PDB file of C-alpha atoms and ligand atoms in Angstrom:
ATOM      1  CA  MET A   1     -10.558  32.482 -14.930  1.00 66.00           C
ATOM      2  CA  SER A   2     -10.811  36.069 -13.489  1.00 94.00           C
ATOM      3  CA  LEU A   3     -13.109  38.653 -12.134  1.00 98.00           C
ATOM      4  CA  ASN A   4     -14.294  39.553 -15.558  1.00 97.00           C
ATOM      5  CA  THR A   5     -14.857  36.113 -16.768  1.00 97.00           C
ATOM      6  CA  THR A   6     -16.744  35.320 -13.574  1.00 98.00           C
ATOM      7  CA  LEU A   7     -18.860  38.447 -13.844  1.00 98.00           C
ATOM      8  CA  THR A   8     -19.650  37.555 -17.704  1.00 97.00           C
ATOM      9  CA  LYS A   9     -20.691  33.998 -16.683  1.00 98.00           C
ATOM     10  CA  ILE A  10     -23.008  35.416 -13.928  1.00 98.00           C
ATOM     11  CA  HIS A  11     -24.580  37.939 -16.267  1.00 97.00           C
ATOM     12  CA  GLU A  12     -25.075  35.228 -19.111  1.00 97.00           C
ATOM     13  CA  SER A  13     -26.603  32.853 -16.600  1.00 98.00           C
ATOM     14  CA  ALA A  14     -28.871  35.394 -15.214  1.00 98.00           C
ATOM     15  CA  ALA A  15     -29.897  36.284 -18.637  1.00 98.00           C
ATOM     16  CA  LEU A  16     -30.670  32.491 -19.486  1.00 97.00           C
ATOM     17  CA  ALA A  17     -32.770  32.345 -16.391  1.00 97.00           C
ATOM     18  CA  GLY A  18     -34.684  35.536 -17.310  1.00 97.00           C
ATOM     19  CA  ARG A  19     -33.297  37.436 -14.372  1.00 97.00           C
ATOM     20  CA  GLN A  20     -32.104  41.085 -14.067  1.00 94.00           C
ATOM     21  CA  ASP A  21     -28.306  41.427 -14.272  1.00 87.00           C
ATOM     22  CA  ASP A  22     -28.172  43.298 -10.672  1.00 93.00           C
ATOM     23  CA  SER A  23     -30.249  40.774  -8.974  1.00 97.00           C
ATOM     24  CA  VAL A  24     -27.122  38.628  -8.485  1.00 98.00           C
ATOM     25  CA  LYS A  25     -24.224  39.968  -6.305  1.00 98.00           C
ATOM     26  CA  LEU A  26     -20.827  38.689  -6.714  1.00 98.00           C
ATOM     27  CA  ILE A  27     -18.967  38.096  -3.413  1.00 98.00           C
ATOM     28  CA  ALA A  28     -15.204  37.581  -4.251  1.00 98.00           C
ATOM     29  CA  VAL A  29     -13.913  35.267  -1.602  1.00 98.00           C
ATOM     30  CA  SER A  30     -10.274  36.352  -0.628  1.00 98.00           C
ATOM     31  CA  LYS A  31      -9.449  34.048   2.263  1.00 98.00           C
ATOM     32  CA  VAL A  32      -5.889  32.750   2.167  1.00 96.00           C
ATOM     33  CA  GLN A  33      -5.067  34.834  -1.100  1.00 97.00           C
ATOM     34  CA  PRO A  34      -2.007  36.866  -1.337  1.00 96.00           C
ATOM     35  CA  ILE A  35      -2.480  40.433  -0.758  1.00 97.00           C
ATOM     36  CA  GLU A  36      -1.330  41.464  -4.431  1.00 97.00           C
ATOM     37  CA  ARG A  37      -4.220  39.412  -5.813  1.00 97.00           C
ATOM     38  CA  VAL A  38      -6.822  40.944  -3.418  1.00 98.00           C
ATOM     39  CA  ARG A  39      -5.447  44.424  -4.688  1.00 98.00           C
ATOM     40  CA  ALA A  40      -5.560  43.502  -8.230  1.00 97.00           C
ATOM     41  CA  VAL A  41      -9.336  42.802  -7.850  1.00 98.00           C
ATOM     42  CA  LEU A  42      -9.869  46.054  -5.835  1.00 98.00           C
ATOM     43  CA  ASP A  43      -7.769  47.825  -8.635  1.00 98.00           C
ATOM     44  CA  GLN A  44     -10.486  46.485 -10.971  1.00 98.00           C
ATOM     45  CA  GLY A  45     -13.223  48.187  -8.920  1.00 98.00           C
ATOM     46  CA  HIS A  46     -14.600  45.409  -7.108  1.00 98.00           C
ATOM     47  CA  ARG A  47     -15.940  46.261  -3.566  1.00 98.00           C
ATOM     48  CA  LEU A  48     -17.669  43.152  -2.270  1.00 98.00           C
ATOM     49  CA  PHE A  49     -15.602  40.546  -0.679  1.00 98.00           C
ATOM     50  CA  GLY A  50     -15.754  37.407   1.659  1.00 98.00           C
ATOM     51  CA  GLU A  51     -13.664  35.892   4.282  1.00 98.00           C
ATOM     52  CA  ASN A  52     -13.832  32.753   6.573  1.00 98.00           C
ATOM     53  CA  LYS A  53     -11.926  33.741   9.469  1.00 98.00           C
ATOM     54  CA  VAL A  54     -12.387  36.762  11.895  1.00 98.00           C
ATOM     55  CA  GLN A  55      -8.595  37.063  12.397  1.00 98.00           C
ATOM     56  CA  GLU A  56      -7.600  36.791   9.075  1.00 98.00           C
ATOM     57  CA  ALA A  57     -10.189  39.581   7.992  1.00 98.00           C
ATOM     58  CA  ALA A  58      -9.102  41.822  10.943  1.00 98.00           C
ATOM     59  CA  ALA A  59      -5.491  41.765   9.635  1.00 98.00           C
ATOM     60  CA  LYS A  60      -6.485  42.803   6.178  1.00 98.00           C
ATOM     61  CA  TRP A  61      -9.624  44.868   5.767  1.00 98.00           C
ATOM     62  CA  PRO A  62      -9.369  47.756   8.286  1.00 98.00           C
ATOM     63  CA  ASP A  63      -6.184  48.875   6.172  1.00 98.00           C
ATOM     64  CA  LEU A  64      -7.571  48.287   2.788  1.00 98.00           C
ATOM     65  CA  ARG A  65     -10.676  50.213   3.766  1.00 98.00           C
ATOM     66  CA  LYS A  66      -8.443  53.141   4.692  1.00 98.00           C
ATOM     67  CA  GLU A  67      -6.827  52.851   1.273  1.00 98.00           C
ATOM     68  CA  TYR A  68      -9.513  52.184  -0.974  1.00 98.00           C
ATOM     69  CA  GLY A  69     -12.615  53.612   0.760  1.00 98.00           C
ATOM     70  CA  PRO A  70     -15.754  51.779   1.665  1.00 98.00           C
ATOM     71  CA  ILE A  71     -15.583  47.998   0.913  1.00 98.00           C
ATOM     72  CA  GLU A  72     -18.300  45.582   1.830  1.00 98.00           C
ATOM     73  CA  VAL A  73     -16.980  42.367   3.530  1.00 98.00           C
ATOM     74  CA  HIS A  74     -19.119  39.468   4.487  1.00 99.00           C
ATOM     75  CA  LEU A  75     -18.163  36.649   6.788  1.00 98.00           C
ATOM     76  CA  LEU A  76     -18.732  33.211   5.432  1.00 98.00           C
ATOM     77  CA  GLY A  77     -17.100  30.828   7.903  1.00 98.00           C
ATOM     78  CA  PRO A  78     -18.069  29.480  11.156  1.00 97.00           C
ATOM     79  CA  LEU A  79     -18.289  32.285  13.818  1.00 98.00           C
ATOM     80  CA  GLN A  80     -17.050  31.148  17.407  1.00 95.00           C
ATOM     81  CA  SER A  81     -18.984  32.958  20.247  1.00 93.00           C
ATOM     82  CA  ASN A  82     -15.773  34.489  21.828  1.00 95.00           C
ATOM     83  CA  LYS A  83     -15.374  36.197  18.393  1.00 98.00           C
ATOM     84  CA  THR A  84     -18.917  37.651  17.762  1.00 98.00           C
ATOM     85  CA  ARG A  85     -18.226  41.155  18.923  1.00 98.00           C
ATOM     86  CA  GLN A  86     -15.240  41.535  16.806  1.00 98.00           C
ATOM     87  CA  ALA A  87     -17.145  39.983  13.670  1.00 98.00           C
ATOM     88  CA  MET A  88     -19.915  42.349  14.311  1.00 98.00           C
ATOM     89  CA  GLU A  89     -17.708  45.348  14.342  1.00 98.00           C
ATOM     90  CA  LEU A  90     -15.705  44.290  11.219  1.00 98.00           C
ATOM     91  CA  PHE A  91     -18.249  42.585   8.780  1.00 98.00           C
ATOM     92  CA  ASP A  92     -21.176  44.083   7.002  1.00 98.00           C
ATOM     93  CA  ALA A  93     -22.849  40.714   6.685  1.00 99.00           C
ATOM     94  CA  ILE A  94     -22.617  37.227   8.477  1.00 99.00           C
ATOM     95  CA  HIS A  95     -23.668  34.010   6.534  1.00 98.00           C
ATOM     96  CA  SER A  96     -23.154  31.704   9.139  1.00 98.00           C
ATOM     97  CA  LEU A  97     -25.606  32.107  11.685  1.00 98.00           C
ATOM     98  CA  ASP A  98     -26.261  28.451  12.698  1.00 98.00           C
ATOM     99  CA  ARG A  99     -27.152  28.203  16.312  1.00 98.00           C
ATOM    100  CA  PRO A 100     -29.535  29.548  18.972  1.00 98.00           C
ATOM    101  CA  LYS A 101     -26.620  30.408  21.313  1.00 97.00           C
ATOM    102  CA  LEU A 102     -25.051  32.590  18.538  1.00 98.00           C
ATOM    103  CA  ALA A 103     -28.438  34.203  17.767  1.00 98.00           C
ATOM    104  CA  ASN A 104     -28.722  35.208  21.370  1.00 98.00           C
ATOM    105  CA  SER A 105     -25.200  36.545  21.676  1.00 98.00           C
ATOM    106  CA  ILE A 106     -25.597  38.515  18.457  1.00 98.00           C
ATOM    107  CA  ALA A 107     -28.873  40.123  19.637  1.00 98.00           C
ATOM    108  CA  ARG A 108     -27.306  41.119  23.051  1.00 98.00           C
ATOM    109  CA  ILE A 109     -24.181  42.674  21.434  1.00 98.00           C
ATOM    110  CA  ALA A 110     -26.428  44.483  18.709  1.00 98.00           C
ATOM    111  CA  GLN A 111     -28.120  46.233  21.704  1.00 98.00           C
ATOM    112  CA  GLU A 112     -24.734  47.367  22.919  1.00 97.00           C
ATOM    113  CA  LEU A 113     -23.345  48.413  19.654  1.00 97.00           C
ATOM    114  CA  GLY A 114     -26.466  50.044  18.341  1.00 97.00           C
ATOM    115  CA  HIS A 115     -26.159  48.117  15.065  1.00 97.00           C
ATOM    116  CA  CYS A 116     -25.855  44.722  13.671  1.00 98.00           C
ATOM    117  CA  PRO A 117     -24.513  43.315  10.418  1.00 98.00           C
ATOM    118  CA  LYS A 118     -26.991  41.626   7.921  1.00 98.00           C
ATOM    119  CA  LEU A 119     -27.577  38.163   8.799  1.00 99.00           C
ATOM    120  CA  PHE A 120     -28.061  34.842   6.698  1.00 99.00           C
ATOM    121  CA  VAL A 121     -29.017  31.666   8.395  1.00 99.00           C
ATOM    122  CA  GLN A 122     -26.835  28.812   7.216  1.00 98.00           C
ATOM    123  CA  ILE A 123     -28.805  25.809   6.379  1.00 98.00           C
ATOM    124  CA  ASN A 124     -27.237  22.174   6.407  1.00 98.00           C
ATOM    125  CA  THR A 125     -29.122  21.089   3.344  1.00 98.00           C
ATOM    126  CA  GLY A 126     -27.467  17.823   3.195  1.00 98.00           C
ATOM    127  CA  ASN A 127     -28.010  17.209   6.923  1.00 97.00           C
ATOM    128  CA  GLU A 128     -24.356  16.229   6.978  1.00 97.00           C
ATOM    129  CA  PRO A 129     -23.037  15.560  10.536  1.00 96.00           C
ATOM    130  CA  GLN A 130     -19.664  17.213  10.256  1.00 94.00           C
ATOM    131  CA  LYS A 131     -21.154  20.390   8.459  1.00 95.00           C
ATOM    132  CA  ALA A 132     -22.362  23.475  10.214  1.00 96.00           C
ATOM    133  CA  GLY A 133     -25.880  24.724   9.777  1.00 98.00           C
ATOM    134  CA  ILE A 134     -29.508  24.322  10.959  1.00 98.00           C
ATOM    135  CA  SER A 135     -31.156  21.275   9.535  1.00 98.00           C
ATOM    136  CA  PRO A 136     -33.949  22.038   6.865  1.00 98.00           C
ATOM    137  CA  SER A 137     -36.456  20.298   9.363  1.00 98.00           C
ATOM    138  CA  GLU A 138     -35.473  22.874  12.043  1.00 98.00           C
ATOM    139  CA  ALA A 139     -35.198  26.010   9.767  1.00 98.00           C
ATOM    140  CA  ASP A 140     -38.756  27.572  10.125  1.00 98.00           C
ATOM    141  CA  ALA A 141     -38.537  27.552  13.955  1.00 98.00           C
ATOM    142  CA  PHE A 142     -34.968  28.945  14.122  1.00 98.00           C
ATOM    143  CA  ILE A 143     -35.992  31.726  11.660  1.00 98.00           C
ATOM    144  CA  GLN A 144     -38.877  32.393  13.903  1.00 98.00           C
ATOM    145  CA  GLU A 145     -36.546  32.572  16.826  1.00 98.00           C
ATOM    146  CA  CYS A 146     -34.203  35.063  15.349  1.00 98.00           C
ATOM    147  CA  ARG A 147     -37.116  37.137  14.374  1.00 98.00           C
ATOM    148  CA  ALA A 148     -38.337  37.199  17.880  1.00 98.00           C
ATOM    149  CA  LEU A 149     -34.851  38.600  18.860  1.00 98.00           C
ATOM    150  CA  GLU A 150     -35.216  41.268  16.160  1.00 98.00           C
ATOM    151  CA  LEU A 151     -32.278  40.040  14.313  1.00 98.00           C
ATOM    152  CA  PRO A 152     -31.874  41.506  10.780  1.00 98.00           C
ATOM    153  CA  VAL A 153     -32.110  37.984   8.993  1.00 98.00           C
ATOM    154  CA  ILE A 154     -32.206  38.853   5.308  1.00 98.00           C
ATOM    155  CA  GLY A 155     -31.554  35.374   3.959  1.00 98.00           C
ATOM    156  CA  LEU A 156     -30.293  31.917   3.925  1.00 99.00           C
ATOM    157  CA  MET A 157     -26.889  30.359   3.039  1.00 99.00           C
ATOM    158  CA  CYS A 158     -26.046  26.684   2.127  1.00 98.00           C
ATOM    159  CA  ILE A 159     -22.807  24.680   1.270  1.00 98.00           C
ATOM    160  CA  PRO A 160     -24.018  21.541  -0.690  1.00 98.00           C
ATOM    161  CA  PRO A 161     -22.318  18.091  -0.165  1.00 97.00           C
ATOM    162  CA  ALA A 162     -19.212  18.119  -2.254  1.00 94.00           C
ATOM    163  CA  GLN A 163     -19.827  15.008  -4.123  1.00 91.00           C
ATOM    164  CA  GLU A 164     -23.495  15.689  -5.111  1.00 96.00           C
ATOM    165  CA  ASP A 165     -25.426  17.509  -7.568  1.00 97.00           C
ATOM    166  CA  PRO A 166     -25.972  20.850  -5.967  1.00 98.00           C
ATOM    167  CA  ALA A 167     -29.096  21.563  -7.794  1.00 98.00           C
ATOM    168  CA  PRO A 168     -31.528  19.962  -5.385  1.00 98.00           C
ATOM    169  CA  HIS A 169     -29.728  21.622  -2.441  1.00 98.00           C
ATOM    170  CA  PHE A 170     -30.188  25.114  -4.129  1.00 98.00           C
ATOM    171  CA  ASP A 171     -33.766  24.241  -4.860  1.00 98.00           C
ATOM    172  CA  LEU A 172     -34.403  23.212  -1.101  1.00 98.00           C
ATOM    173  CA  LEU A 173     -32.688  26.414   0.174  1.00 98.00           C
ATOM    174  CA  SER A 174     -34.930  28.548  -2.128  1.00 98.00           C
ATOM    175  CA  THR A 175     -37.896  26.793  -0.813  1.00 98.00           C
ATOM    176  CA  ILE A 176     -37.163  27.322   2.713  1.00 98.00           C
ATOM    177  CA  ALA A 177     -36.450  31.055   2.076  1.00 98.00           C
ATOM    178  CA  GLU A 178     -39.774  31.495   0.098  1.00 98.00           C
ATOM    179  CA  ARG A 179     -42.010  30.002   2.683  1.00 98.00           C
ATOM    180  CA  ASN A 180     -40.224  32.194   5.316  1.00 98.00           C
ATOM    181  CA  GLY A 181     -40.432  35.396   3.290  1.00 98.00           C
ATOM    182  CA  LEU A 182     -36.756  35.647   3.053  1.00 98.00           C
ATOM    183  CA  ALA A 183     -35.330  37.486  -0.183  1.00 98.00           C
ATOM    184  CA  GLU A 184     -31.705  36.571  -0.126  1.00 98.00           C
ATOM    185  CA  LEU A 185     -30.153  33.386  -1.275  1.00 99.00           C
ATOM    186  CA  SER A 186     -26.405  32.741  -0.681  1.00 99.00           C
ATOM    187  CA  MET A 187     -25.261  29.896  -2.645  1.00 98.00           C
ATOM    188  CA  GLY A 188     -22.836  28.796  -5.451  1.00 98.00           C
ATOM    189  CA  MET A 189     -19.029  28.553  -5.351  1.00 98.00           C
ATOM    190  CA  SER A 190     -16.536  28.383  -8.236  1.00 98.00           C
ATOM    191  CA  GLY A 191     -17.554  24.997  -9.268  1.00 97.00           C
ATOM    192  CA  ASP A 192     -21.235  25.772  -9.419  1.00 98.00           C
ATOM    193  CA  PHE A 193     -22.072  29.350  -9.389  1.00 98.00           C
ATOM    194  CA  GLU A 194     -23.833  29.182 -12.870  1.00 98.00           C
ATOM    195  CA  GLN A 195     -26.206  26.707 -11.582  1.00 98.00           C
ATOM    196  CA  ALA A 196     -26.830  28.703  -8.272  1.00 98.00           C
ATOM    197  CA  VAL A 197     -27.831  31.734 -10.430  1.00 98.00           C
ATOM    198  CA  ALA A 198     -30.159  29.622 -12.443  1.00 98.00           C
ATOM    199  CA  ALA A 199     -31.705  28.339  -9.191  1.00 98.00           C
ATOM    200  CA  GLY A 200     -32.260  31.987  -7.992  1.00 98.00           C
ATOM    201  CA  ALA A 201     -29.108  32.911  -6.110  1.00 98.00           C
ATOM    202  CA  THR A 202     -28.830  36.547  -5.031  1.00 98.00           C
ATOM    203  CA  TYR A 203     -25.252  36.167  -3.720  1.00 98.00           C
ATOM    204  CA  VAL A 204     -22.775  33.943  -5.320  1.00 98.00           C
ATOM    205  CA  ARG A 205     -19.409  33.291  -3.292  1.00 98.00           C
ATOM    206  CA  VAL A 206     -16.609  32.741  -5.458  1.00 98.00           C
ATOM    207  CA  GLY A 207     -12.905  32.363  -4.650  1.00 98.00           C
ATOM    208  CA  SER A 208     -10.451  30.292  -6.789  1.00 98.00           C
ATOM    209  CA  ALA A 209     -12.225  31.123 -10.101  1.00 97.00           C
ATOM    210  CA  ILE A 210     -11.456  34.772  -9.648  1.00 98.00           C
ATOM    211  CA  PHE A 211      -8.255  34.656  -7.665  1.00 97.00           C
ATOM    212  CA  GLY A 212      -6.701  31.260  -8.580  1.00 95.00           C
ATOM    213  CA  ALA A 213      -6.190  28.177  -6.343  1.00 94.00           C
ATOM    214  CA  ARG A 214      -5.606  28.922  -2.684  1.00 93.00           C
ATOM    215  CA  ASP A 215      -2.113  28.074  -1.235  1.00 89.00           C
ATOM    216  CA  TYR A 216      -2.855  26.928   2.303  1.00 88.00           C
ATOM    217  CA  GLY A 217       0.840  26.095   2.734  1.00 83.00           C
ATOM    218  CA  ALA A 218       1.732  29.626   2.455  1.00 67.00           C
ATOM    219  CA  THR A 219      -0.090  30.945   5.426  1.00 52.00           C
ATOM    220  CA  SER A 220      -0.077  30.173   8.959  1.00 48.00           C
ATOM    221  CA  SER A 221      -3.802  31.355   9.433  1.00 46.00           C
ATOM    222  CA  GLY A 222      -5.206  28.389   7.535  1.00 40.00           C
TER     223      GLY A 222
HETATM  224  C1  PLP B 301     -13.961  29.167   0.401  1.00 51.54           C
HETATM  225  C2  PLP B 301     -15.587  29.341   0.206  1.00 51.54           C
HETATM  226  C3  PLP B 301     -15.960  29.826  -0.896  1.00 51.54           C
HETATM  227  C4  PLP B 301     -15.352  29.927  -2.148  1.00 51.54           C
HETATM  228  O1  PLP B 301     -14.773  28.746  -2.434  1.00 51.54           O
HETATM  229  P1  PLP B 301     -14.356  28.640  -4.282  1.00 51.54           P
HETATM  230  O2  PLP B 301     -14.391  27.229  -4.423  1.00 51.54           O
HETATM  231  O3  PLP B 301     -12.831  29.045  -4.175  1.00 51.54           O
HETATM  232  O4  PLP B 301     -14.991  29.561  -5.018  1.00 51.54           O
HETATM  233  C5  PLP B 301     -17.426  30.111  -0.704  1.00 51.54           C
HETATM  234  N1  PLP B 301     -18.086  29.760   0.257  1.00 51.54           N
HETATM  235  C6  PLP B 301     -17.508  29.464   1.474  1.00 51.54           C
HETATM  236  C7  PLP B 301     -18.338  29.375   2.790  1.00 51.54           C
HETATM  237  C8  PLP B 301     -16.280  29.364   1.460  1.00 51.54           C
HETATM  238  O5  PLP B 301     -15.652  28.678   2.813  1.00 51.54           O
END
């Protein structure tokens, strides 16, 4: 696949679902990809990217922003407390707000910095013990807690269990967002972004379908 194929499929899925084209944004997930592949997508005019790790993004995007101009970069992976400040300076959005301690430290640092990235609360829709995210039963209370801290939470994010039909997970995320008045849904990856668009995704996070398979052996940052 490629950037254009992916965009076409998003537009087709949106049309089928009776949705406006511009209601779905494509985050090109560039983690671990060789820089030539990232440049090729930038050269095609794409300006919205996703990364999983603060260190890897810090080594890449400040330079590319100097060269290409404004680029929106979102953090998709788990955020360690000791990297919160650096992440808030680097990213336009954070999709992995997943615990009260992190919410508190983001709120404190936002005061100091005078700005805050857009935030998505990550929901562990499958209640998987090894996976990050707030459990669905605790989502409403956590979102309220974030609002009390005046955090700019704009939506929810999920990564459905690998071996399951993602559709019920997308629906659950949508239900939780709706009852909390949140407009943005970050859901859908290479294998299921069309289903996610059908279920109302406003941000799909697509890596390998755009860039090709990731070669984890080729990088030390993992
Ligand atoms: C890597 C990753 C993606 C993209 O995965 P692909 O299957 O390559 O599309 C999306 N979201 C998150 C949170 C990821 O870590």
